[in-house]
Short mmCIF file of C-alpha atoms in Angstrom, two decimals:
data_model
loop_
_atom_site.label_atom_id
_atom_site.label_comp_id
_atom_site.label_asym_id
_atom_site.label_seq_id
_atom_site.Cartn_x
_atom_site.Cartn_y
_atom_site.Cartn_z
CA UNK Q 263 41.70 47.09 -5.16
CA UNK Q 264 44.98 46.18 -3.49
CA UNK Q 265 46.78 42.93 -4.79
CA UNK Q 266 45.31 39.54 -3.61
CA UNK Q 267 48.65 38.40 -1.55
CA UNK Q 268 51.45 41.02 -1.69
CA UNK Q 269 54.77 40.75 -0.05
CA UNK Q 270 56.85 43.67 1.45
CA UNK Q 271 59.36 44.44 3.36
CA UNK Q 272 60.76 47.83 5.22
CA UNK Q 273 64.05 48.96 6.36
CA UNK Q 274 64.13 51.69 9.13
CA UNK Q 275 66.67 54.00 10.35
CA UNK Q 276 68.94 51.45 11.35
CA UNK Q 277 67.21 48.23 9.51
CA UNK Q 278 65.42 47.03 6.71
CA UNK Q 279 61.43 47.35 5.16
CA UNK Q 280 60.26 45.77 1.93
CA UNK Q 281 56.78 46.49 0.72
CA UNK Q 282 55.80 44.32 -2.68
CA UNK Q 283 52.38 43.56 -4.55
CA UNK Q 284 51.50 40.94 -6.09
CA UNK Q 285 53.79 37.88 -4.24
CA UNK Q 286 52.76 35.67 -1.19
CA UNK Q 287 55.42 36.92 0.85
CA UNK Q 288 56.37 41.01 2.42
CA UNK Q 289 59.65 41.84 4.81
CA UNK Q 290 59.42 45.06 6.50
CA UNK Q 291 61.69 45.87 9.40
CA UNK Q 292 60.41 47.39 12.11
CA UNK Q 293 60.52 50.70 13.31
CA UNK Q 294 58.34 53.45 15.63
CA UNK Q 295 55.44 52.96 12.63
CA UNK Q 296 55.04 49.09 11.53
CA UNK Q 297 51.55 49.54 10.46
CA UNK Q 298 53.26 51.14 7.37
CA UNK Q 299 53.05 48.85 5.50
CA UNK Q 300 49.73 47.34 6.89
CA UNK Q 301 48.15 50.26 6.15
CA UNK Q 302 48.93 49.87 2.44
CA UNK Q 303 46.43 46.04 2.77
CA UNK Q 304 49.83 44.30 2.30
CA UNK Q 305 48.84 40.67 3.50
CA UNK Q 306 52.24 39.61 4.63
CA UNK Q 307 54.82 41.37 6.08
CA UNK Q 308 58.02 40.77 7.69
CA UNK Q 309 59.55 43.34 9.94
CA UNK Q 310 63.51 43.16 10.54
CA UNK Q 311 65.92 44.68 12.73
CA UNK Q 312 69.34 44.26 14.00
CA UNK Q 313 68.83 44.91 17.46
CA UNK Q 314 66.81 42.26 19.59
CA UNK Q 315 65.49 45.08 22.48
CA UNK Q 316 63.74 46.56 18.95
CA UNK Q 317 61.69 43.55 17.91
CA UNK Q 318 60.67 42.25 21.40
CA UNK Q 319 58.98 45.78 21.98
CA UNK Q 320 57.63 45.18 18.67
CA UNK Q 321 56.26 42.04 19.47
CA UNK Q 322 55.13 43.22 22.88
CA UNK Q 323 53.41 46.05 21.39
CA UNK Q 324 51.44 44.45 18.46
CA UNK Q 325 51.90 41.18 19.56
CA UNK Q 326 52.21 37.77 17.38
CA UNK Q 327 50.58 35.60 14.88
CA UNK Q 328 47.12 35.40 15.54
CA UNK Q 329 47.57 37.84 18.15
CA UNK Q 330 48.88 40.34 16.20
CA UNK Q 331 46.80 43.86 15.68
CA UNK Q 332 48.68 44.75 12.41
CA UNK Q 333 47.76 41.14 11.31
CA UNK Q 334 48.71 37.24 11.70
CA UNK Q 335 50.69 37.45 8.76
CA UNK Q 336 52.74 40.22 9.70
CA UNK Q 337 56.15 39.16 11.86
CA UNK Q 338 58.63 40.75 13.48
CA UNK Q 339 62.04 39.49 13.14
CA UNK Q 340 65.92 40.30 14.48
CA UNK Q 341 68.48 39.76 12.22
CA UNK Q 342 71.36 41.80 9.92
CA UNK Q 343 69.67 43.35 6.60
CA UNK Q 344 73.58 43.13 5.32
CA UNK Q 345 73.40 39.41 5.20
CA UNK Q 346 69.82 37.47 4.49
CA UNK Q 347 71.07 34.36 2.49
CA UNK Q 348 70.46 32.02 4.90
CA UNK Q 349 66.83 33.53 5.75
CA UNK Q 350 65.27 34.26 2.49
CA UNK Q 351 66.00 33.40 -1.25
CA UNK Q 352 66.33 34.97 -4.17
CA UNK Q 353 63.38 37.58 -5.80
CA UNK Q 354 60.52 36.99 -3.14
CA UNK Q 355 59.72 40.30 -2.51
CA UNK Q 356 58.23 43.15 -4.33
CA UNK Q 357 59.23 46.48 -2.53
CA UNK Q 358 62.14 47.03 -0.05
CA UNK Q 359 61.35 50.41 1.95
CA UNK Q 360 64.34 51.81 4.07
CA UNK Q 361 64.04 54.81 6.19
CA UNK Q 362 67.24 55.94 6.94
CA UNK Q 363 68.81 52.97 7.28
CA UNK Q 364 70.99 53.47 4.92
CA UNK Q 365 72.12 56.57 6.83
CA UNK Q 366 72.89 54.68 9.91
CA UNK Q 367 74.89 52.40 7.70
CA UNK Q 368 77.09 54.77 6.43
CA UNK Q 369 78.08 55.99 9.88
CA UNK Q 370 79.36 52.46 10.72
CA UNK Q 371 82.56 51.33 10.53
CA UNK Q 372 83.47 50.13 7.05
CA UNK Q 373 80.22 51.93 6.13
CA UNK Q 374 80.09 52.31 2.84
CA UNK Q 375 81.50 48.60 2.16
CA UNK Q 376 77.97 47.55 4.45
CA UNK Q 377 76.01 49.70 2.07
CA UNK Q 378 77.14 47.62 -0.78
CA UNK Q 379 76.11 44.96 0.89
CA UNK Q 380 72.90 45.85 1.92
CA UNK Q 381 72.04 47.20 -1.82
CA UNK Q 382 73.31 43.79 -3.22
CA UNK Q 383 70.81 42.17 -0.48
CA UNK Q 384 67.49 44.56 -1.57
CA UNK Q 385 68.56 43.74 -5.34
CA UNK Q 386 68.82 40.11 -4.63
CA UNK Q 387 65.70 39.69 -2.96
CA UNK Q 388 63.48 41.79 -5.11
CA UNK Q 389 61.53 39.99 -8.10
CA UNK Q 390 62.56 41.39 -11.52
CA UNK Q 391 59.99 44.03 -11.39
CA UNK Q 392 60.29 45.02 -7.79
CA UNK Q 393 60.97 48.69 -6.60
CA UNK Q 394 63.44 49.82 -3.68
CA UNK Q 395 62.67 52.54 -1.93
CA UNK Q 396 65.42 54.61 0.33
CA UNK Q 397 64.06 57.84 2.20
CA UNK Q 398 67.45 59.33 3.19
CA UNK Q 399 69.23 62.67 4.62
CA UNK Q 400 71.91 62.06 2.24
CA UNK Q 401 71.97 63.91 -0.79
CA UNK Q 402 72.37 62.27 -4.25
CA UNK Q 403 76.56 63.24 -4.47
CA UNK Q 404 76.47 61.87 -1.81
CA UNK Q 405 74.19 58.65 -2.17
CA UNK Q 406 74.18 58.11 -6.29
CA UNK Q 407 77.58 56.23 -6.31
CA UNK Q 408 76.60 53.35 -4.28
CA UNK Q 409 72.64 53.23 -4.91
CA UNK Q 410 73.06 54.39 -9.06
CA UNK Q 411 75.92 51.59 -10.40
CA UNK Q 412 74.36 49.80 -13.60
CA UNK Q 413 77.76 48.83 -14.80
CA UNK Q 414 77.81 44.97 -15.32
CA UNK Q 415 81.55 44.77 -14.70
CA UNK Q 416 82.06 47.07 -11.79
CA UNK Q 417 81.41 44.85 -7.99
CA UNK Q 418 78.70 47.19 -6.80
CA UNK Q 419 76.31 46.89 -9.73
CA UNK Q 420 72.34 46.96 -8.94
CA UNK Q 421 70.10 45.72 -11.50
CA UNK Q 422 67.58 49.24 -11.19
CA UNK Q 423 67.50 52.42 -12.20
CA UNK Q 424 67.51 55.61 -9.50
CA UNK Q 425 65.01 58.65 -9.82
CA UNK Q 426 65.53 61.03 -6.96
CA UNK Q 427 62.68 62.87 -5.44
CA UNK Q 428 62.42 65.70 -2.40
CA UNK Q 429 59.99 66.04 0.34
CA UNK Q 430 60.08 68.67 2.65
CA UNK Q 431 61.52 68.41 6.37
CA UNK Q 432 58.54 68.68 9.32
CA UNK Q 433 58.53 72.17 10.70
CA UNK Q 434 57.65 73.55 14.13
CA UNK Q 435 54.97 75.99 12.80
CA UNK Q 436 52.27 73.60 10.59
CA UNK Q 437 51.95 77.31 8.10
CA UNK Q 438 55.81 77.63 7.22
CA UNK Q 439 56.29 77.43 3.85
CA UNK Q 440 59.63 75.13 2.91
CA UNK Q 441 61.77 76.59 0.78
CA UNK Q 442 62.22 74.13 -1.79
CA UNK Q 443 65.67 75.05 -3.24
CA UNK Q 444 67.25 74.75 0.15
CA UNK Q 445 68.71 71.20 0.60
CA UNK Q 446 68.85 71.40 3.75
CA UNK Q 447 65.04 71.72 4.88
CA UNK Q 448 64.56 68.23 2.27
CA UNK Q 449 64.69 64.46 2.79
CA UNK Q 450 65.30 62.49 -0.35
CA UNK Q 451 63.33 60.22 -1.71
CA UNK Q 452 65.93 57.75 -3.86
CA UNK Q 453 62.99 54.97 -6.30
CA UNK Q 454 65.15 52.45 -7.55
CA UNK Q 455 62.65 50.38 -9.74
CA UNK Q 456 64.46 47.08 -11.32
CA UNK Q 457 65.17 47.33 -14.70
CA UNK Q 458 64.35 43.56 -16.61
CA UNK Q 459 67.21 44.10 -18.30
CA UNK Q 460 69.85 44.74 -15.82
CA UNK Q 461 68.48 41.87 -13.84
CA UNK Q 462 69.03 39.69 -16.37
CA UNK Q 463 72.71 41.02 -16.49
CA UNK Q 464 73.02 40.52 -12.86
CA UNK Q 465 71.72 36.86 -12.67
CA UNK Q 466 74.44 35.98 -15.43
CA UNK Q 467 76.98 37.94 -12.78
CA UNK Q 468 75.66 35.40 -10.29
CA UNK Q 469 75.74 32.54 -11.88
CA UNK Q 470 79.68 33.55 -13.35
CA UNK Q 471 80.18 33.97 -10.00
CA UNK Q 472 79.09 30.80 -8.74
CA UNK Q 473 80.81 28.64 -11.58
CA UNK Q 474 83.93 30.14 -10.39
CA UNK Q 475 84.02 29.23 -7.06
CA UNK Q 476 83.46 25.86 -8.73
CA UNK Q 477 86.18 25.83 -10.51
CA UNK Q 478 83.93 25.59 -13.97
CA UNK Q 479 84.03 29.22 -15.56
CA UNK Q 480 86.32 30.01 -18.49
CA UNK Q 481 87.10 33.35 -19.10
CA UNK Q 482 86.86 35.16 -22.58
CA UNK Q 483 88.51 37.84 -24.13
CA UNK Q 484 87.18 41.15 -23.24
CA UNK Q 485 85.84 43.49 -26.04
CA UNK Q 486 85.69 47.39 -25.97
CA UNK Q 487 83.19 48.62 -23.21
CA UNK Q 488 81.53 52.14 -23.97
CA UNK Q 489 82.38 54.72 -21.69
CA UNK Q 490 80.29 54.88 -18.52
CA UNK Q 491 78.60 58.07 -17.25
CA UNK Q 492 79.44 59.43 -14.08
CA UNK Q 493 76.57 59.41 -12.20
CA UNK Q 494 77.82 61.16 -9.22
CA UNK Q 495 79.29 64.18 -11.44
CA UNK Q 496 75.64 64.30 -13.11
CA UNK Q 497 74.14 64.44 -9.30
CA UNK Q 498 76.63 67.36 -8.88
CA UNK Q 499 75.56 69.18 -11.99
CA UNK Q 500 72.26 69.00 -11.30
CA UNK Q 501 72.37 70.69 -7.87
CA UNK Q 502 74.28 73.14 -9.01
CA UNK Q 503 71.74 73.88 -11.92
CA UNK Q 504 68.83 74.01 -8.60
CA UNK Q 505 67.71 70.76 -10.18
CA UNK Q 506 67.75 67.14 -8.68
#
């Protein structure tokens, strides 16, 4: 049976869903299909977007608290996914979902500097054994180097690993059979599950971080690092071998 009193949360094509078991808590952003994550018995839900017109035709469409059809637990709230420190703390959620937000993101100006910072906000909020999800146009040359960075060192790391997965496009005609080798008639699918180890990693990053803005961190002498794979060459590879 489903988990007594998940927590999730969900980022759409221009905000952010998260969808978690087993914690008290779930943030889901909102989008033409809320009941997403509703649907899935998560007990409480929070639904974000950027844009204010969004959630008030949210709320005026499932309405609020104990009002609401998707349940009194489940909230709709406006706000930017890139920035949630002052909202919600650290590993309270379970699942992030984001349907082509990301995408959006990448269109804006500075784009790919807000995708950072929206990863670094999914990662910071998920527990330590909390999964990301990002359904996505983009294909993984074009996606792995921002979502896929487990270096330690490097500004952009995320504490999860990345599997890539395809689902087919809708078509006009229900009986046409996708061709799966052409990328263009996919969506991708990018899991990134969190990794206990690389959270670790990135709490110590935190916490160096914070005792130098306080003026308390000493710096030691850096060792040899072993060469880091190039995930986006890999992605490359792999296409061109028909594989993802």
């Amino acid at each position: 049976g489903p988990p007594a009193s998940p927590t999730a949360a969900h980022v759409t094509h221009r905000r952010i869903h998260c969808t978690p078991p087993p914690p008290p808590r779930s943030h889901a952003a909102p989008t033409t299909r809320p009941a997403l994550t509703a649907h899935a018995r998560y007990e409480k839900i929070t639904n974000i977007d950027f844009s204010r017109v969004v959630i008030d035709q949210m709320k005026e469409k499932y309405g609020e608290g104990e009002n609401c059809s998707l349940g009194e637990d489940v909230i709709f709230h406006q706000m930017d996914f890139t920035d949630m420190q002052g909202e919600y703390e650290d590993k309270i959620y379970e699942a992030v979902i984001d349907k082509a937000a990301m995408d959006a993101l990448y269109c804006a100006e500075l784009g790919a500097k807000k995708v950072k910072k929206a990863l670094d906000e999914f990662d910071r909020v998920l527990t330590n054994n909390g999964v990301y999800i990002s359904i996505s146009y983009g294909r993984p040359e074009n996606r792995l180097t921002e979502f896929d960075n487990d270096d330690p060192e490097d500004s952009g790391f995320l504490s999860w690993n990345v599997a890539v997965h395809t689902i087919p496009k809708p078509t006009v005609n229900p009986y046409t059979v996708v061709d799966m080798k052409n990328l263009d008639e996919l969506y991708f699918v990018y899991v990134c599950t969190k990794d206990q180890k690389l959270a670790r990693e990135k709490d110590d990053k935190r916490e160096k971080e914070r005792m130098i803005k306080l003026g308390l961190y000493k710096k030691k002498k850096k060792g040899m690092r072993p060469a880091r794979v190039n995930k986006r060459s890999e992605a490359r590879k792999a296409q061109d071998g028909g594989m993802l």
